[in-house]
């Protein structure tokens, strides 16, 4: 695309975005004047934003969220994990709670997990009307074996979690087998600040119903494009000084690490997730080159 063509395209996009933001501000004022506030206001505005994305992103693939020209779904098919590929000590169901601003973002990584583990994942969007309540119903199916991935001070490790499950099996005089145990893991998907705000919101709204927090211990640097771009050498150096681990990884990588630490599927699961993240990174680079010619 020529420089003038790219500039005109960006101008049109900027004008459309300005018009949409003006509409959002007016709608927010209308809702507030009607007495809508707090989480109800957030849900109303987020749901409106989601509907806008669905209406204006029809040129994107509905699964990988890239422009159809750069769709990666056919290549992701070779990385899909089937039930026979994910045998292990436990069954794991991943409940992804995605921040509404991440929805339809080509750079998002959680969408990769939805495609790679279709039988073991469920998507909930934080801010979409009804999704938080729907997630709570899923949590209450077996609250005692549901966790939320969050690196809090009081979070337990996956080793602690497995010891707890095994102890409960002994206490109930079962045969000690954990093969039929299903661990349900809520995975918060968004930037660190978005994830922190979602965790605070769940803690406030759910209270004692909020599942126990579990933290992971990734031992390699994230392959995620945002991590490589934003963390920088100073951030990584600070992390290495504080700990042998690199704490912040993408949602997809966190899911792969969780399964690996729970001995579900073995190292191959994490390797395939890493391949998918790199594949998504490459698609982003290619699409940007196609738009700018840089």
XYZ file of C-alpha atoms in Angstrom:
294
model
C 0.000 0.000 0.000
C 1.325 3.467 -0.909
C 2.052 6.045 1.795
C -0.858 8.218 0.667
C -3.216 5.222 0.610
C -2.193 4.163 4.095
C -2.581 7.728 5.372
C -6.092 8.014 3.918
C -7.060 4.674 5.442
C -5.794 5.746 8.869
C -7.688 9.037 8.572
C -10.958 7.230 7.856
C -10.364 4.836 10.766
C -9.598 7.755 13.090
C -12.801 9.566 12.068
C -14.896 6.433 12.618
C -13.285 5.836 15.989
C -13.902 9.439 17.053
C -17.570 9.165 16.081
C -17.918 5.907 18.005
C -16.226 7.292 21.122
C -18.534 10.301 21.037
C -21.524 7.954 20.883
C -20.154 5.959 23.829
C -19.754 9.075 25.963
C -23.336 10.148 25.244
C -24.655 6.667 26.060
C -22.718 6.607 29.323
C -24.168 9.986 30.324
C -27.671 8.730 29.480
C -27.243 5.594 31.603
C -25.776 7.514 34.547
C -28.634 10.012 34.437
C -31.011 7.014 34.607
C -29.347 5.831 37.828
C -27.220 3.026 36.335
C -23.878 2.757 38.148
C -21.091 0.447 39.276
C -20.796 -2.982 37.690
C -24.174 -2.597 35.980
C -22.841 0.455 34.150
C -19.669 -1.417 33.194
C -21.708 -4.308 31.794
C -23.965 -2.012 29.783
C -21.028 -0.156 28.232
C -18.936 -3.283 27.645
C -21.830 -5.134 26.009
C -22.391 -2.161 23.719
C -18.690 -2.202 22.804
C -18.765 -5.938 22.063
C -21.787 -5.545 19.800
C -20.002 -2.726 17.973
C -16.953 -4.916 17.390
C -19.083 -7.732 15.996
C -20.823 -5.304 13.641
C -17.688 -3.535 12.392
C -15.195 -6.442 12.234
C -16.957 -8.579 9.657
C -13.767 -8.648 7.580
C -12.069 -10.668 10.325
C -12.080 -14.414 10.881
C -14.562 -15.228 13.634
C -12.128 -17.650 15.285
C -8.559 -16.288 15.071
C -9.700 -12.639 14.769
C -7.138 -11.828 12.088
C -8.187 -10.255 8.805
C -9.407 -13.115 6.612
C -6.425 -12.579 4.320
C -4.119 -13.477 7.230
C -6.265 -16.170 8.889
C -4.177 -18.775 10.747
C -6.955 -21.279 11.535
C -5.865 -23.859 8.938
C -2.352 -23.917 10.421
C -3.683 -24.124 13.974
C -5.581 -27.313 13.073
C -2.310 -29.256 13.262
C -1.842 -28.141 16.869
C -5.297 -29.100 18.167
C -5.143 -31.326 21.256
C -7.641 -34.192 21.304
C -8.737 -36.151 24.412
C -6.213 -38.917 23.761
C -3.438 -36.293 23.594
C -4.211 -34.863 27.019
C -4.228 -37.885 29.263
C -2.752 -37.414 32.698
C -3.327 -37.404 36.422
C -6.367 -35.122 36.219
C -8.970 -33.796 33.864
C -8.752 -30.019 33.496
C -11.424 -27.628 32.278
C -10.201 -24.124 31.453
C -12.674 -21.321 32.103
C -11.320 -18.267 30.298
C -12.563 -14.944 31.652
C -11.567 -12.506 28.912
C -11.597 -8.752 29.466
C -14.040 -7.178 27.028
C -11.300 -5.004 25.524
C -9.471 -8.165 24.426
C -12.451 -9.501 22.481
C -11.818 -9.632 18.700
C -8.200 -8.500 19.149
C -5.910 -10.248 16.659
C -3.090 -10.009 19.185
C -4.995 -11.864 21.896
C -3.561 -15.258 22.887
C -6.492 -16.858 24.756
C -8.295 -17.412 21.438
C -5.510 -19.899 20.599
C -6.431 -22.035 23.621
C -10.098 -21.991 22.563
C -9.085 -23.466 19.208
C -6.452 -25.886 20.477
C -8.524 -27.328 23.351
C -12.131 -27.037 22.084
C -13.486 -29.788 24.371
C -11.818 -28.500 27.523
C -12.396 -24.746 27.368
C -15.237 -22.305 27.906
C -15.188 -18.579 27.132
C -16.700 -15.907 29.362
C -16.291 -12.207 28.640
C -15.829 -9.892 31.599
C -18.301 -7.065 31.088
C -20.726 -8.870 28.796
C -24.137 -8.916 30.433
C -24.773 -12.206 32.237
C -21.334 -13.768 31.748
C -20.091 -13.273 35.330
C -23.238 -14.958 36.673
C -22.875 -17.756 34.134
C -19.259 -18.292 35.218
C -20.284 -18.480 38.874
C -22.782 -21.236 38.018
C -19.983 -23.168 36.329
C -17.756 -22.652 39.386
C -20.452 -23.980 41.707
C -20.584 -27.286 39.822
C -17.618 -28.281 42.016
C -16.370 -25.288 43.972
C -13.866 -27.317 45.976
C -11.911 -28.321 42.885
C -12.098 -24.967 41.138
C -9.155 -22.559 41.182
C -8.331 -19.150 39.762
C -4.890 -18.488 38.311
C -3.606 -15.444 40.153
C -0.113 -14.757 41.558
C -1.300 -13.393 44.886
C 0.672 -13.473 48.116
C -1.554 -16.224 49.516
C -1.715 -18.238 46.274
C -0.754 -21.884 46.482
C 1.379 -23.713 43.952
C 0.140 -26.469 41.661
C 2.119 -28.904 43.837
C 0.126 -27.730 46.867
C -3.078 -28.157 44.867
C -2.234 -31.742 43.895
C -1.277 -32.615 47.481
C -4.606 -31.214 48.670
C -6.598 -33.236 46.122
C -4.693 -36.423 46.944
C -5.230 -35.868 50.699
C -8.968 -35.434 50.124
C -9.015 -38.684 48.144
C -7.409 -40.520 51.068
C -9.732 -38.865 53.581
C -12.805 -40.027 51.655
C -11.392 -43.597 51.599
C -11.279 -43.702 47.818
C -8.740 -45.820 45.997
C -6.429 -42.798 45.891
C -6.850 -42.461 42.141
C -7.260 -38.940 40.764
C -8.100 -40.043 37.225
C -11.740 -39.019 37.540
C -10.988 -35.698 39.266
C -11.741 -32.622 37.191
C -9.948 -29.410 38.091
C -11.713 -26.300 36.864
C -9.330 -23.378 36.327
C -10.477 -19.789 35.875
C -7.889 -18.020 33.730
C -8.016 -14.220 33.693
C -7.246 -12.939 30.200
C -6.077 -9.373 29.666
C -3.198 -7.059 30.462
C -1.822 -7.337 33.981
C -3.855 -4.323 35.130
C -7.013 -5.662 33.489
C -6.497 -9.069 35.109
C -5.895 -7.451 38.509
C -9.092 -5.415 38.181
C -11.060 -8.511 37.171
C -9.720 -10.407 40.191
C -10.658 -7.542 42.523
C -14.127 -7.380 40.986
C -14.701 -11.124 41.424
C -13.476 -10.960 45.022
C -15.879 -8.106 45.731
C -18.888 -9.665 43.993
C -18.360 -13.324 44.958
C -16.824 -12.990 48.399
C -16.254 -16.427 49.948
C -17.399 -18.064 46.697
C -14.203 -16.935 44.948
C -12.093 -20.092 44.391
C -8.606 -20.454 45.819
C -5.801 -18.720 43.931
C -3.015 -20.769 42.343
C 0.227 -19.343 40.964
C 2.540 -20.794 38.319
C 6.318 -20.893 37.976
C 7.316 -20.328 34.335
C 11.035 -20.871 33.782
C 11.480 -19.264 30.368
C 10.841 -15.865 28.856
C 7.480 -15.334 27.210
C 7.251 -15.680 23.425
C 4.183 -13.418 23.390
C 4.549 -10.359 21.147
C 3.428 -7.906 23.853
C 5.913 -9.325 26.345
C 8.801 -8.960 23.910
C 7.744 -5.432 23.037
C 6.776 -4.027 26.412
C 8.765 -5.718 29.148
C 12.194 -4.666 27.940
C 15.645 -5.594 29.168
C 15.338 -3.581 32.378
C 12.148 -5.374 33.382
C 13.602 -8.809 32.670
C 16.788 -7.918 34.555
C 14.730 -6.844 37.571
C 12.755 -10.099 37.466
C 15.927 -12.177 37.355
C 17.285 -10.323 40.368
C 14.113 -11.009 42.348
C 13.510 -14.590 41.300
C 14.709 -17.379 39.056
C 11.383 -17.275 37.267
C 9.850 -14.932 34.731
C 6.459 -14.167 36.254
C 4.468 -12.600 33.428
C 3.447 -14.723 30.464
C 0.556 -14.672 28.018
C -2.761 -16.327 28.781
C -2.057 -19.108 26.279
C 1.360 -19.787 27.793
C -0.135 -19.765 31.307
C -2.647 -22.436 30.265
C 0.134 -24.555 28.782
C 2.261 -24.199 31.924
C -0.718 -25.088 34.133
C -1.357 -28.316 32.222
C 2.351 -29.146 32.250
C 2.659 -28.577 36.020
C -0.431 -30.753 36.609
C 1.154 -33.536 34.517
C -1.613 -33.343 31.926
C -0.421 -34.087 28.415
C 3.249 -33.682 29.195
C 5.709 -31.217 27.692
C 4.143 -31.583 24.240
C 1.188 -29.447 25.363
C 3.395 -26.481 26.274
C 5.467 -26.929 23.113
C 2.347 -26.759 20.933
C 1.057 -23.711 22.763
C 4.408 -21.989 22.203
C 4.202 -22.846 18.490
C 0.725 -21.326 18.321
C 1.870 -18.116 20.067
C 4.768 -17.749 17.612
C 2.392 -18.403 14.711
C 0.117 -15.630 15.933
C 3.085 -13.281 16.331
C 4.131 -13.940 12.717
C 0.612 -13.260 11.442
C 0.592 -9.917 13.248
C 3.937 -8.935 11.735
C 2.798 -9.933 8.251
C -0.480 -8.047 8.489
C 1.313 -4.890 9.657
C 3.777 -5.172 6.787
C 0.890 -5.612 4.355
C -0.723 -2.403 5.664
C 2.371 -0.210 5.886
C 4.979 -1.806 3.632
C 7.571 -1.394 6.428
